Amino acid sequence: MPAMTAATDAPPPAREADFRTRLIGTLRDRLETGRAEAEALLVKSGDGLACASALSTAMDGLIVEAHRAVTANLPGPSAGTDAGDPITIVATGGYGRGMMAPGSDVDLLLLMPDKASPRAGAVIEQLLYALWDLKLKVGHATRTVDECVREARSDMTIRTALLEARFILGDRALFDRMQARFAKDVVRGSAAQFVEAKLRERETRVNRAGHSRYLVEPNVKDGKGGLRDLNTLFWIAKYVYRVSTPEECVAAGLFTADEAELFRRCEEFLWRVRCHLHFATGRAEERLSFDNQRLVAQRFGYKARTGLSGVERFMKAYFSIAKQVGDLTAIVCAGLEARHAKKRPVLDRVFGRLRRRRGGLESPDFRIDNDRITVAAQDAFQRDPVNLLRVFWLADQHNLPLHPDASRLVTRSLGLVGPRVRSDPEANKLFMDILTSRNAPEVVLRRMNETGLLGRFVPDFGRVVSMMQFNMYHHYTVDEHLIRAIGVLAEIDGRRVENEHPLANRIVHMIRRRRALYLAVFLHDIAKGRLEDHSIAGEEIARKLGPRLGLDATEVETVAWLVKHHLLMSMIAQSRDLSDPKTISAFAEVVQTTERLKMLLVLTIADIKAVGPGVWTGWKGELLRTLYNETENVLTGGESDRFHPARISVIHANLRAALPEWSDDSFAAYSARFYPSYWLKTVPERQIAHARFIREMEEAGRTVATKVETDAFRGVTEITIASPDHPRLLAIITGACAAAGGNIVDAQIFTSADGLALDTIFLSRAFEADDDEVRRAMRVATAIERALRSEVRIADLVAGRKSSKKVPKAFVVPAEVLIDNDLSSRHTVIEVSGLDRPGLLYELTTALGQMNLNIASAHVATFGERAADVFYVTDLLGTKITQPARQSAIRRGLKPILDGGKA
């Protein structure tokens, strides 16, 4: 853009508008060209650092040009004249580091002399307006040198920004003076304070973004193991060691040459991910959501291979880098500790603090340094590789963390772990002691994993390290899930969750094969990512690994069985009619013994809870307890009593005793209304409530009524509905629930001999407080009553309901419809699965009603993006659907709904 001649007077408005239009057009062209060139460089070179540097350089040029044009357009001396520039422009923060993503903020310090010219304000105003017109996110501050020092002393964020200040244009001597004052008056003598603040800040940030570095939708910038962690390490190194590059950290003794190279490798990868993410989404997106993972994996060029999709391979690489960032964190903190620049409490947040047990160590190869276990000599592992396991065993036994130097040495010594160490009886005993410890096995196993030892000692575990599963159900990588499952098991075993898991708490200490249970939990998903079924492949791994770890033949068989069937109890509990005798007897035939039943219950709880926050619910606990109790009854010979027809007489007698205010005639008439299935499937408390509910409804002259009850422990809210029976009754109820925002997890459906439908639906709780939950449930109940009285059209209500639940476009769930006549003695079982969406249950139940099917019970489950619903049905005559032609018609009617369209 040609320079504009300075005017002697303020430019007239028309001329000013013309200047600004031309300036913004020129700058926008420059900005777009710079971004396009940086993206081309990224695609061609695959170098994230080169791309980030190119974007920063392009921004420098844009700011220089904007400043030159603005100063030339204003009255007074132009840039470069004897009067000099009225301001000095300094890049700070990430921009000051010389690294930018396409959507990064532009952080500027407008450094002023102590006596600034009046013209400076006009230059600043026009410069910032130009940058804002380009839609850039500009963070700016206007300060003198004294103000910089004063603000940096009192504000750690400003101090950090100035730590990476970089001169762009203006008075270089003024910038150098600011740098010197900053080093002398701010940095000197404050290293401990800075480190303390930065690690506290990191802790807050990680807690906000997600405490695990293995969250399956990580934040590339602020998540644990992301770019901000690397930035924090380098800020600390720069502040404490006065270094400017990772290579200078080697000279300072903080990093080895290999570790400096690791820093660069991690930094390059994360910048490559971030730049691709910004370019692909067209915005400053920092979260690798499922949709974005697929986009970035494609831009990286990952393809499917050996049981893993391209996106899963990309994310495995990402999590490996995140783990290595954690290793570098430990290294920097170790160096700080050696310099005594760090207090213990915050370091404990980095390494994990365990309670100290008094007493000396059992091995002369190790010693305690500042309440942490470390090696007595650098050759401790070389001399005896079993020491690699022993150091973690000591950490567990004494409830002490490892010293960072010891962790660092473990990682460097992984090459010592080969077939000889893996087959060493003492090494395997030490590992089993750690795995089954009553102290904190989750903490120790995680540290073993982060050093790389766990995957080296158990190679099959090494295959799932950093492996993600591309779905919305699992929140963590496979290795993190397995370690968390051990943590849940240890909580149950230590009786620390009695209120949440009363049954598991009662039975866990009745389990005789405790070692087998812990190993089964550790191995249950270890074969994920293989072409074959992970339960079958995991069973084979258990049979191979068990003897090596010192388990006897009975224990190995138990572990193998548990791994093979680890999904069975959850599947039965959530998708079968637990009041159907055939469900219980079939499950009991597989389980065979009460010992296996106890172990499978505890494993199932640990597995579900370790999936992620919010996955475990009280309702799932209720279903599992019901399945356990009914199966235990069968396994101990009590099935004939549970399902004997004579039991109905006892049930009637008990109900009669609970309703003394009823006349004999009234009770006799009521007890004759319901079929045997109702009396056998409904618990006594609900029978009493139903009797009073129906009587109140009929005495009030109502034909439709609802009743709401909450249950915080089970995590559900019950809505009981009484209404004249109708083939589409459940469809109307599910539609009203969908329209009112109710999420159905189960439904129990009964019809009396005189045509009264008595249905109970179970909704997942939306609020913790009962008052809030009751109000919400009453809205759902009111919507159901209005729909049953035909006051509203259900289809319109469902269509108008906007969902707050968004399923990423990246997911494809194949539609599946299975029809089985062997799972129940009286009903045909229809299992469907497909991509979950609002109103799906309503559409399915509507279609079943239109096909003249009676739904006896419905069992609704959602696993992330996948809906898995099961319906127990009969035809209108109450018989099973056995005709092949009709079964085919059911499949044809339901599959289009599951594929996303209506039948």
Tab-separated table of C-alpha atoms in Angstrom, residues 352-357 361-362 366-368 371-374 387-403 406-407 430 434 437 439-441 443-445 447-448:
chain	number	residue	atom	x	y	z
A	352	GLY	CA	0.151	-37.440	44.214
A	353	ARG	CA	0.419	-37.549	47.964
A	354	LEU	CA	0.089	-40.776	49.908
A	355	ARG	CA	-0.076	-41.149	53.650
A	356	ARG	CA	3.286	-41.877	55.202
A	357	ARG	CA	3.842	-45.132	57.029
A	361	LEU	CA	12.706	-49.546	53.757
A	362	GLU	CA	13.035	-53.287	53.216
A	366	PHE	CA	16.447	-47.493	48.020
A	367	ARG	CA	16.248	-44.622	50.443
A	368	ILE	CA	13.780	-41.938	51.482
A	371	ASP	CA	9.418	-38.159	52.122
A	372	ARG	CA	9.804	-39.806	48.731
A	373	ILE	CA	11.373	-43.094	47.721
A	374	THR	CA	14.388	-42.868	45.474
A	387	ASN	CA	14.066	-53.476	41.507
A	388	LEU	CA	11.935	-51.763	38.879
A	389	LEU	CA	8.925	-53.541	40.400
A	390	ARG	CA	10.292	-53.392	43.927
A	391	VAL	CA	10.471	-49.589	44.016
A	392	PHE	CA	6.731	-49.363	43.326
A	393	TRP	CA	6.048	-52.140	45.828
A	394	LEU	CA	7.905	-50.102	48.451
A	395	ALA	CA	5.959	-46.996	47.494
A	396	ASP	CA	2.750	-48.906	48.085
A	397	GLN	CA	3.863	-50.582	51.292
A	398	HIS	CA	5.017	-47.316	52.854
A	399	ASN	CA	2.360	-45.079	51.299
A	400	LEU	CA	5.041	-42.849	49.809
A	401	PRO	CA	5.294	-41.362	46.307
A	402	LEU	CA	8.332	-41.978	44.146
A	403	HIS	CA	10.902	-39.259	43.892
A	406	ALA	CA	13.528	-42.389	40.572
A	407	SER	CA	10.595	-42.181	38.152
A	430	LEU	CA	5.565	-57.929	43.685
A	434	ILE	CA	0.676	-53.972	44.174
A	437	SER	CA	-2.965	-53.870	47.795
A	439	ASN	CA	-3.594	-49.195	50.351
A	440	ALA	CA	-3.904	-47.280	47.063
A	441	PRO	CA	-3.381	-49.618	44.096
A	443	VAL	CA	-2.343	-44.478	42.473
A	444	VAL	CA	0.636	-46.822	42.214
A	445	LEU	CA	-0.579	-48.512	39.016
A	447	ARG	CA	2.401	-44.041	38.239
A	448	MET	CA	3.726	-47.353	36.886
